[in-house]
Coordinates of C-alpha atoms and ligand atoms in Angstrom, one line a residue:
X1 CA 78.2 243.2 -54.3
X2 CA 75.2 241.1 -55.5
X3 CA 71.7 242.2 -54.0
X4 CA 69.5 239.9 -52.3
X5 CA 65.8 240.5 -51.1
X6 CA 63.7 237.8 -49.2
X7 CA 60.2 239.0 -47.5
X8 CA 59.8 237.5 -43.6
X9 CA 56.0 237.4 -42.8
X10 CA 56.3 235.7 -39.2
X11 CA 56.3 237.3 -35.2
X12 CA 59.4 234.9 -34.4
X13 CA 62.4 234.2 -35.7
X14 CA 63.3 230.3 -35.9
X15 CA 66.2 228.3 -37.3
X16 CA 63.9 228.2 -40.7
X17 CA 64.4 231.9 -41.0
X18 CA 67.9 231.8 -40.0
X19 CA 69.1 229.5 -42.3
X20 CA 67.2 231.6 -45.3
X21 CA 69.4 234.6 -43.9
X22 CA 72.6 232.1 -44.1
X23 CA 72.0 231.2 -47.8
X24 CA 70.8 234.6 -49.1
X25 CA 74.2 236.3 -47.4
X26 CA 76.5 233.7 -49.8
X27 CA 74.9 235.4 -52.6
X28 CA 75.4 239.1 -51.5
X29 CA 74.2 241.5 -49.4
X30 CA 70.8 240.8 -47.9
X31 CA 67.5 243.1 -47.6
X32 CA 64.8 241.6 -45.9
X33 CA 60.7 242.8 -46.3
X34 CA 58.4 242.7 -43.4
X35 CA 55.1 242.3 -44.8
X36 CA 53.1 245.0 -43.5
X37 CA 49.7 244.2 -40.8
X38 CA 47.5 245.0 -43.4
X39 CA 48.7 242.1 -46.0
X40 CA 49.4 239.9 -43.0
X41 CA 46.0 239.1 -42.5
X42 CA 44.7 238.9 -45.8
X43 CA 47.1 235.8 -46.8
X44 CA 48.6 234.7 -43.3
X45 CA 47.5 235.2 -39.6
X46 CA 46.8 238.2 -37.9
X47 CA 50.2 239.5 -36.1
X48 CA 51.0 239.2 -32.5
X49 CA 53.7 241.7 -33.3
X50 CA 53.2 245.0 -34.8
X51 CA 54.6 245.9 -38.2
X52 CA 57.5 248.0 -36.2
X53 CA 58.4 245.0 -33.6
X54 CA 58.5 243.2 -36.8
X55 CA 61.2 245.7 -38.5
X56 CA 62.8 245.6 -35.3
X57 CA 63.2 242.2 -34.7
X58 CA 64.7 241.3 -38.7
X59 CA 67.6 244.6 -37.9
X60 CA 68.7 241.9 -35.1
X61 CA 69.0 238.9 -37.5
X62 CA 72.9 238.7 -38.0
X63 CA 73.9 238.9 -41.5
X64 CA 70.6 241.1 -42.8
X65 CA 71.9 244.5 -44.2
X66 CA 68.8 246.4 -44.3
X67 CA 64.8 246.1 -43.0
X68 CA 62.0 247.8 -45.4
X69 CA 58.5 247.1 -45.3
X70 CA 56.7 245.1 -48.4
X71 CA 53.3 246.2 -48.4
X72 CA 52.0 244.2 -50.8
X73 CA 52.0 240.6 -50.7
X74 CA 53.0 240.1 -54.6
X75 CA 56.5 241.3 -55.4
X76 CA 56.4 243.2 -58.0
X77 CA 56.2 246.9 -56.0
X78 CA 59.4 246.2 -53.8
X79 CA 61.3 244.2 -56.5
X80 CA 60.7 246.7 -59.0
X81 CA 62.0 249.4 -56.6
X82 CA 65.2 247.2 -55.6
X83 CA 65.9 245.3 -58.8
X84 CA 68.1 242.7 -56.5
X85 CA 69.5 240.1 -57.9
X86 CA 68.2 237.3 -56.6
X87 CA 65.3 236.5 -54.3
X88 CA 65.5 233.9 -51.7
X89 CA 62.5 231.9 -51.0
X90 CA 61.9 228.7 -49.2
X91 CA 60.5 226.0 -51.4
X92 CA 57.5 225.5 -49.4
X93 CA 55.2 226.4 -52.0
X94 CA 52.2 224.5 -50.1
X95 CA 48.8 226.3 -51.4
X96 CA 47.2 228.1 -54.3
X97 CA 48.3 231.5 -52.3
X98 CA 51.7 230.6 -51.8
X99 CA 52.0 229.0 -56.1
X100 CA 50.4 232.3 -57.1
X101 CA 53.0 234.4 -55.0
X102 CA 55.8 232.6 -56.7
X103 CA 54.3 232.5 -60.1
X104 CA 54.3 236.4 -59.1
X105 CA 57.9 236.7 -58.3
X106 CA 58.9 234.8 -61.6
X107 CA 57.2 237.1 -63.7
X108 CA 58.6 240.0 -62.0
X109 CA 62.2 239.2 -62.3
X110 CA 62.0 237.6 -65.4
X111 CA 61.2 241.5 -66.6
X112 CA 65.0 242.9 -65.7
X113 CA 67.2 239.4 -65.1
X114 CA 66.6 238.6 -61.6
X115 CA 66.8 235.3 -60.2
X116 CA 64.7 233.2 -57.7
X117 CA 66.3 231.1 -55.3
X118 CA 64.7 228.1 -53.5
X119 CA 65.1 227.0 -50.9
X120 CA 64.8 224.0 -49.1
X121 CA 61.9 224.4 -46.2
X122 CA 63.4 223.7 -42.3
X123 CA 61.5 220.7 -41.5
X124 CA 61.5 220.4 -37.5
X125 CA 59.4 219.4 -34.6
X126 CA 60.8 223.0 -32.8
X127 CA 59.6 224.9 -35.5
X128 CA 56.3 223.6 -36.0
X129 CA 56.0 223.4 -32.2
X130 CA 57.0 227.2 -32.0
X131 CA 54.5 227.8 -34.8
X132 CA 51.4 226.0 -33.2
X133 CA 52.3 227.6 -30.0
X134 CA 52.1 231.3 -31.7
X135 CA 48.5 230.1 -33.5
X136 CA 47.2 228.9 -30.5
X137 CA 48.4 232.2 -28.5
X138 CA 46.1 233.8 -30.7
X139 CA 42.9 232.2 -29.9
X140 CA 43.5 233.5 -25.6
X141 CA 40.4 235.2 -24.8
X142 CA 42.2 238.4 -24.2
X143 CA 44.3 238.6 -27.3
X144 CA 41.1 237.1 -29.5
X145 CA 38.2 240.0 -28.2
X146 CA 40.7 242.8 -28.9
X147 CA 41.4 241.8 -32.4
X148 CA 37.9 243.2 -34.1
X149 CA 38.9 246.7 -32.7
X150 CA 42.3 246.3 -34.4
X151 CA 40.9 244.8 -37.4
X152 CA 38.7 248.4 -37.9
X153 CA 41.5 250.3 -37.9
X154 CA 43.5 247.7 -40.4
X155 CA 41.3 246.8 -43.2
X156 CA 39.0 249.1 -45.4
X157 CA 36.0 246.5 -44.9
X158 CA 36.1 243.5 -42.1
X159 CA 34.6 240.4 -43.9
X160 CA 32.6 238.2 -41.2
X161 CA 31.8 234.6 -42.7
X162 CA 29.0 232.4 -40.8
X163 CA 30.0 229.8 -38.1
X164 CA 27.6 227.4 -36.2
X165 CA 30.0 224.5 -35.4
X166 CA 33.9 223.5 -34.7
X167 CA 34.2 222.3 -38.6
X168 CA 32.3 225.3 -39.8
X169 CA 34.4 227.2 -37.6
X170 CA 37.4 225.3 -39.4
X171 CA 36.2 226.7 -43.0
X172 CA 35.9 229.9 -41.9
X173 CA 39.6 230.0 -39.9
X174 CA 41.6 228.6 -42.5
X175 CA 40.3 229.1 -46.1
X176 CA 42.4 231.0 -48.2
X177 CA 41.9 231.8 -52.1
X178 CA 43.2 233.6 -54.7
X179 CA 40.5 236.2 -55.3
X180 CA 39.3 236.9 -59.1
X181 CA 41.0 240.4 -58.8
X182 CA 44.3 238.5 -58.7
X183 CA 44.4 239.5 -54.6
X184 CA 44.7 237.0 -51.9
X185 CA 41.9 236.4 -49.2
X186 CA 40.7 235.2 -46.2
X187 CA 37.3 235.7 -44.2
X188 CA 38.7 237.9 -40.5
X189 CA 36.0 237.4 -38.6
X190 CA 33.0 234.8 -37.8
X191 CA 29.4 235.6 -36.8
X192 CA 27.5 233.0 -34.6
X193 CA 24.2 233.6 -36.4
X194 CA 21.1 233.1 -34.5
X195 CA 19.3 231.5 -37.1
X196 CA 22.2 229.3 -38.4
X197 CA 22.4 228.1 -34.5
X198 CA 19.0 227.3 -34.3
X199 CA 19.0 225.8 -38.1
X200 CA 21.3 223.2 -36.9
X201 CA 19.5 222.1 -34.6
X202 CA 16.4 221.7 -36.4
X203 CA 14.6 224.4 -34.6
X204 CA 13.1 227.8 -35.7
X205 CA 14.6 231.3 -35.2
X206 CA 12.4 232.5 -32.6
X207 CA 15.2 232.8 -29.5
X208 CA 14.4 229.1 -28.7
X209 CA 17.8 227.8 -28.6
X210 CA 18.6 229.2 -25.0
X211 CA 21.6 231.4 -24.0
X212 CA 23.3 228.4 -22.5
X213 CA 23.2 226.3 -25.7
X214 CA 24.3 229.1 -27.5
X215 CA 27.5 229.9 -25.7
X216 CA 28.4 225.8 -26.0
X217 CA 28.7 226.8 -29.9
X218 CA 31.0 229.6 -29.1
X219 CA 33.2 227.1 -27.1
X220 CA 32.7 224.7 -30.0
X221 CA 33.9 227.3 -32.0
X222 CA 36.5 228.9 -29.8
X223 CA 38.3 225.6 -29.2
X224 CA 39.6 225.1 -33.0
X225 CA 40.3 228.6 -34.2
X226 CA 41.5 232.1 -33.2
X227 CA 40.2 234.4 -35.3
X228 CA 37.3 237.3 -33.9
X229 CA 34.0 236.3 -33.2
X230 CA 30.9 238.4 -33.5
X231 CA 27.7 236.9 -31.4
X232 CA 24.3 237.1 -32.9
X233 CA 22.1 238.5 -29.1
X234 CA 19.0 238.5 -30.6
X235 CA 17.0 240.9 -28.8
X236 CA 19.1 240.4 -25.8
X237 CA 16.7 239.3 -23.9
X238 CA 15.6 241.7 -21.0
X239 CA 18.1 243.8 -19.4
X240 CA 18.7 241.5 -16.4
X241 CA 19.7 238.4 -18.4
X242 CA 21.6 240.5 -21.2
X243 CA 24.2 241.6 -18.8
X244 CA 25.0 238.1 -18.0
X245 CA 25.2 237.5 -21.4
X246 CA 27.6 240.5 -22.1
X247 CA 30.0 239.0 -19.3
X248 CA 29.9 235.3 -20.6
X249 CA 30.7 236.3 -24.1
X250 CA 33.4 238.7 -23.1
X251 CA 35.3 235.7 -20.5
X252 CA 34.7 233.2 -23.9
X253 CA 37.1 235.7 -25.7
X254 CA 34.1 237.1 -28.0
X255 CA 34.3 240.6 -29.5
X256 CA 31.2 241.8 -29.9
X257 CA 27.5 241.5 -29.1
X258 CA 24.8 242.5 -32.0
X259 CA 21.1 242.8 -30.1
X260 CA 18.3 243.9 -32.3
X261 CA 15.5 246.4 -31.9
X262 CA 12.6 244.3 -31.1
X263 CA 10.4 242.9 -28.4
X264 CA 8.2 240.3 -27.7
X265 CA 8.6 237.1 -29.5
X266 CA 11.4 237.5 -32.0
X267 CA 10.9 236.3 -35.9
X268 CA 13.5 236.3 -38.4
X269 CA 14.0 239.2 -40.1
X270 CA 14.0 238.0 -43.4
X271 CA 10.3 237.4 -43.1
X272 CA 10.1 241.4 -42.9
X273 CA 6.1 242.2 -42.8
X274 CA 5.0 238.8 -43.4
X275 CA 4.9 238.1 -39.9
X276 CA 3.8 240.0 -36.5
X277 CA 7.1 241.3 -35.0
X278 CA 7.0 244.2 -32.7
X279 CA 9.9 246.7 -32.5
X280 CA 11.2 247.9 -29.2
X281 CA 10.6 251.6 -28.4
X282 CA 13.9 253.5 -28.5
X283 CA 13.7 254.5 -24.5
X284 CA 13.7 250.5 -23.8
X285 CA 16.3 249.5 -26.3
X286 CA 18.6 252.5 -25.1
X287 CA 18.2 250.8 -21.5
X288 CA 19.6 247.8 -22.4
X289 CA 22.2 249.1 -24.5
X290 CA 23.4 251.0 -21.3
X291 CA 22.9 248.2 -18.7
X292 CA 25.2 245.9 -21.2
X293 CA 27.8 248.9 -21.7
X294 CA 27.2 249.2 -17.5
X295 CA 28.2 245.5 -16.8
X296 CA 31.0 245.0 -19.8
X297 CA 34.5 244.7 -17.6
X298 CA 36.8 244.8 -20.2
X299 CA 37.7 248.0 -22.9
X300 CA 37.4 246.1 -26.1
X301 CA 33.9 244.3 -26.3
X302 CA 31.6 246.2 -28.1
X303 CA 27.9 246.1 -28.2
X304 CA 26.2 246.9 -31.5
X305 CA 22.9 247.7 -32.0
X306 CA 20.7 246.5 -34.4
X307 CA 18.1 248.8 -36.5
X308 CA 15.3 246.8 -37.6
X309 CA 13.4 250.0 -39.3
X310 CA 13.7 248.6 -42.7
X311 CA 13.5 246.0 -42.2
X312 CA 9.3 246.8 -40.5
X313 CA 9.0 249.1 -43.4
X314 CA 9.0 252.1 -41.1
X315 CA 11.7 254.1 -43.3
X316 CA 15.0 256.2 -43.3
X317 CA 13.9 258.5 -41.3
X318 CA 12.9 256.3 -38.0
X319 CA 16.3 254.4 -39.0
X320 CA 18.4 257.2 -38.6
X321 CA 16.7 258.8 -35.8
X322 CA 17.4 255.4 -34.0
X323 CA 21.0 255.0 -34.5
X324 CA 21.7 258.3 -33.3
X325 CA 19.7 257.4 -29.6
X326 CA 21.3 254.2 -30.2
X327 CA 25.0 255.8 -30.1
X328 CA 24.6 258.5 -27.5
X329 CA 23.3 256.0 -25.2
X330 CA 27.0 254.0 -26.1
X331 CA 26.5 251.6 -28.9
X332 CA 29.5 250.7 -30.1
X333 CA 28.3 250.3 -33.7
X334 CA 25.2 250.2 -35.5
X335 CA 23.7 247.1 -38.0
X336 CA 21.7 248.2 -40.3
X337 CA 19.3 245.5 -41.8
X338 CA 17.3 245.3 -45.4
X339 CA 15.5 242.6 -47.0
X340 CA 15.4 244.1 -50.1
X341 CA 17.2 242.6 -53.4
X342 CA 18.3 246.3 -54.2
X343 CA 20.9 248.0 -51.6
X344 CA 19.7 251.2 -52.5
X345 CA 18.0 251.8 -48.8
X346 CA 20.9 250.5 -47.1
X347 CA 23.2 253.0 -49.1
X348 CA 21.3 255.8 -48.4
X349 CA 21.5 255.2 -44.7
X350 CA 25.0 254.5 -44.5
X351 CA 25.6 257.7 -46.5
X352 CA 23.0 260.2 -43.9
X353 CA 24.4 258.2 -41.5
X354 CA 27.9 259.1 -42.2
X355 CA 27.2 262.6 -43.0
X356 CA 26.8 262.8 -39.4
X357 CA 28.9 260.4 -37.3
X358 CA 32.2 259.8 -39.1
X359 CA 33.3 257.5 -36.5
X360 CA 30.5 255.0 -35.2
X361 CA 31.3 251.4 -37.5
X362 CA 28.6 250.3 -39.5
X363 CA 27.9 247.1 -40.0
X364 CA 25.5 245.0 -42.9
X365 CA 24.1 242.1 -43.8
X366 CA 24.1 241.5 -47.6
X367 CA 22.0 238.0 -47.6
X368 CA 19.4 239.5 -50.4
X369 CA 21.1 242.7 -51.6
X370 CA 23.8 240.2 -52.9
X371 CA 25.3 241.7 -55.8
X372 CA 27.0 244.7 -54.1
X373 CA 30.8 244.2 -53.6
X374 CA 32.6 245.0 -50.6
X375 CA 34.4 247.2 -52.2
X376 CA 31.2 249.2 -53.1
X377 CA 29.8 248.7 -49.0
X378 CA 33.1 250.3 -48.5
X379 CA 32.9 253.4 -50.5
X380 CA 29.1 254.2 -48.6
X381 CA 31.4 253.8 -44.8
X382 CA 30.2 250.1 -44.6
X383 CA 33.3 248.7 -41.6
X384 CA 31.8 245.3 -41.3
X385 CA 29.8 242.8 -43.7
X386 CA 28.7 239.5 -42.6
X387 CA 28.0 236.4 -44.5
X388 CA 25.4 235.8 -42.2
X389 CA 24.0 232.3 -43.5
X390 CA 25.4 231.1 -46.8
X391 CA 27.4 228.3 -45.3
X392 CA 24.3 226.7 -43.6
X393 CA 22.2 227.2 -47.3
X394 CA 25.2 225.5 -48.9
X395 CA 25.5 222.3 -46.8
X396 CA 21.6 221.5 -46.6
X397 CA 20.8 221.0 -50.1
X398 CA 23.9 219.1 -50.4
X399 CA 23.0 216.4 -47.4
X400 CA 19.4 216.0 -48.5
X401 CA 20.5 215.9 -52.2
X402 CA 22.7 212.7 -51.1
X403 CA 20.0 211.3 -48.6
X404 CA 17.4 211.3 -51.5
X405 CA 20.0 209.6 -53.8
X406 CA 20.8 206.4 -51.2
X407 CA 17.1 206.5 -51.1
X408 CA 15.8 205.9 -54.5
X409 CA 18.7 203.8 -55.3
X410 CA 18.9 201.6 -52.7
X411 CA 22.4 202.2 -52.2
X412 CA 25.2 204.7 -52.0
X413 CA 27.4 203.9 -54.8
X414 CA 25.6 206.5 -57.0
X415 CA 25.6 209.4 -54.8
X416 CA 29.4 208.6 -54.0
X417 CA 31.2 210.8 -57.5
X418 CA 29.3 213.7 -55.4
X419 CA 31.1 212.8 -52.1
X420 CA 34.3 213.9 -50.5
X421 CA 36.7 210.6 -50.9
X422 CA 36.6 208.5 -47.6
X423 CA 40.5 208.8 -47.6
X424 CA 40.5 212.7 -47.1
X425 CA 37.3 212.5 -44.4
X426 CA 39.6 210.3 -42.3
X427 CA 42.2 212.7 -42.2
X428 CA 40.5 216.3 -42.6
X429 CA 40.6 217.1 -39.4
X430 CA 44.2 217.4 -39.3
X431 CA 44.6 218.8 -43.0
X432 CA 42.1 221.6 -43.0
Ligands
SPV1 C1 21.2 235.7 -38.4 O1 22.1 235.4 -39.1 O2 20.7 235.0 -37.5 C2 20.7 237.1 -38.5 C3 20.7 237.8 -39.8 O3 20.2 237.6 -37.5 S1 19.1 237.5 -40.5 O4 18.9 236.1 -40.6 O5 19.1 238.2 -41.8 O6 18.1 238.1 -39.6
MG2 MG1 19.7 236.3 -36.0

């Protein structure tokens, strides 16, 4: 008997999947992979079922002999270990991801004789119903602020990439490389930056943009993808208001709430000493942390706070001293912040840190310190690193760039090679 291995990466089983099932068992007896949570959402979408519903529900699949995990995306682990003969795969081979998985599985069985077979993709209106369905499932308030929880415990670093609109929301949901390690990504989480938010509307960083204007981005955002967000607070305001904050964001699906350590009026902490900014005293700040933990309803929202010690030049010391008050009195996690082109302050505080709460995530911002890896934030007990504004830096230099050139031309035809055709604009809603 022939040996046959195709890898299911899907919560639901459609006639698509069936029919893979019905091919593979005319060419011997069929194995099928679950790809494991942890690859799931590096290449696909996070899982609605776990990894064992997943095993469970292939066992039921008529015609499959045996379930195992595959817990790597590329092949070459499980086929090694296997050696089948052939490898059923449909021939939707759509994306960079899914052309470097196959280019994968080539080489692989090229190595000891094994064969790929393709083949041909189930176009249907029931599957790609069933699939938008399961998407859109995803993005229910419920389901969407318990995912960053579940992300902690799935990933060894959470990557958070900038949002401030429905298309920037778009880039963030659905881009998907293949990494320079030879891995495939995706971002898991998106951070409504305060300063992004106010960016885009032309107006400083200073808590201007109100609460309510804010929380119309997170519906702008909310209402086109599913994946985690994280909600730049501010300071939070004072206690009374931030409350009614924590409740909003929680009913909009959000997962967390980062409020920083100051008071008064609020400057962007990238201007470190350069301007006045006041930090909150630690009895204060621990009030509001507990008033928010106080009025939170459901389990999984978390409130992290926000250490702005480095960030005001008063040291480790004062940093560390702060995120300890800042835990007991029920942070959920701490953000550490540095303006500093070298990490070396952050690093030391996430290793003190560490030394003494295993436990507590700790989140960073990288925007200066730019040329440490994730991997590297990792090693030091970094949980969560946000791109906090590198979306917004990217697209202004490229609209004024083009409004300069219709200007000193006269017209747009130069400025057009730079442009995005017209044909895809009129259809990128849909494509992206
Ligand atoms: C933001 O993105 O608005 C932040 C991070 O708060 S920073 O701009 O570095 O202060
Ligand atoms: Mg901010």
């Amino acid at each position: 008997m022939k040996k046959v291995y195709t890898c299911f990466c899907t919560d639901t089983i459609h006639e698509g999947h069936l029919n893979i099932i019905n091919e593979a068992s005319k060419l011997g007896e069929v194995t099928v992979g679950v790809l494991s949570d942890e690859q799931m959402i590096r290449y696909n979408r996070f899982p609605l079922k776990t990894t064992e519903e997943r095993v469970r529900m292939c066992r039921e699949i008529p015609g499959v002999k045996d379930v195992i995990v595959q817990d790597r995306i590329f092949y070459d682990d499980v086929v090694q270990k296997l050696q089948p003969d052939f490898i059923v795969h449909g021939d939707n081979w759509s994306d960079e991801a899914m052309q470097a998985i196959r280019k994968n599985i080539l080489d692989v069985t090229k190595k000891y004789g094994g064969k790929l077979v393709e083949i041909p993709y189930t176009h249907s209106d029931a599957i790609a119903k069933a699939d938008k369905r399961a998407r859109e499932r995803l993005a229910m308030p419920e389901l969407r602020r318990a995912r960053l929880r579940r992300l902690l415990g799935l990933t060894p670093i959470v990557k958070v990439c900038e949002v401030h609109s429905g298309l920037t929301g778009l880039i963030a949901e659905k881009t998907v490389v293949v990494s320079n390690d030879g891995g495939i990504d995706q971002f898991d989480a998106m951070w409504i930056s305060s300063l992004c938010d106010s960016t885009d509307r032309g107006k400083p960083d200073i808590e201007l943009v109100d609460i309510t204007s804010r929380l119309r981005t997170v519906e702008d955002v909310t209402e086109v993808t599913t994946k985690p967000i994280i909600f730049d607070g501010d300071t939070g305001g004072l206690s009374e208001h931030f409350v009614y904050t924590v409740r909003s964001l929680e009913r909009l699906g959000v997962s967390a709430v980062i409020i920083e350590d100051k008071t008064g009026l609020k400057k962007n902490s990238l201007f470190g000493t350069e301007v006045k900014q006041t930090q909150d005293t630690i009895e204060n700040f621990c009030d509001k942390i507990l008033a928010g933990k106080e009025a939170q309803l459901s389990d999984d929202f978390m409130i992290i706070a926000r250490i702005e010690s480095l960030i005001l030049e008063k040291g480790i010391e004062d940093a560390l001293t702060r995120a300890k008050a800042y835990v007991n009195a029920g942070a959920d996690g701490i953000m550490i912040h540095s303006r500093k082109k070298d990490p070396a302050e952050i690093l030391e505080f996430c290793d003190r840190f560490r030394d003494a709460d295993q436990k507590t995530p700790i989140v960073v911002v990288p925007s200066t310190y730019n040329t440490i890896t994730e991997a590297e934030l990792a090693a030091h007990g970094v949980n969560i690193v946000i791109y906090a504004n590198q979306l917004i830096r990217a697209a202004f230099p490229a609209m004024q760039n083009t409004a300069k050139s219709i200007l000193r031309n006269h017209r747009a035809h130069e400025v057009d090679r730079d442009l995005m055709p017209i044909k895809q604009i009129i259809t990128l809603i849909d494509e992206i």
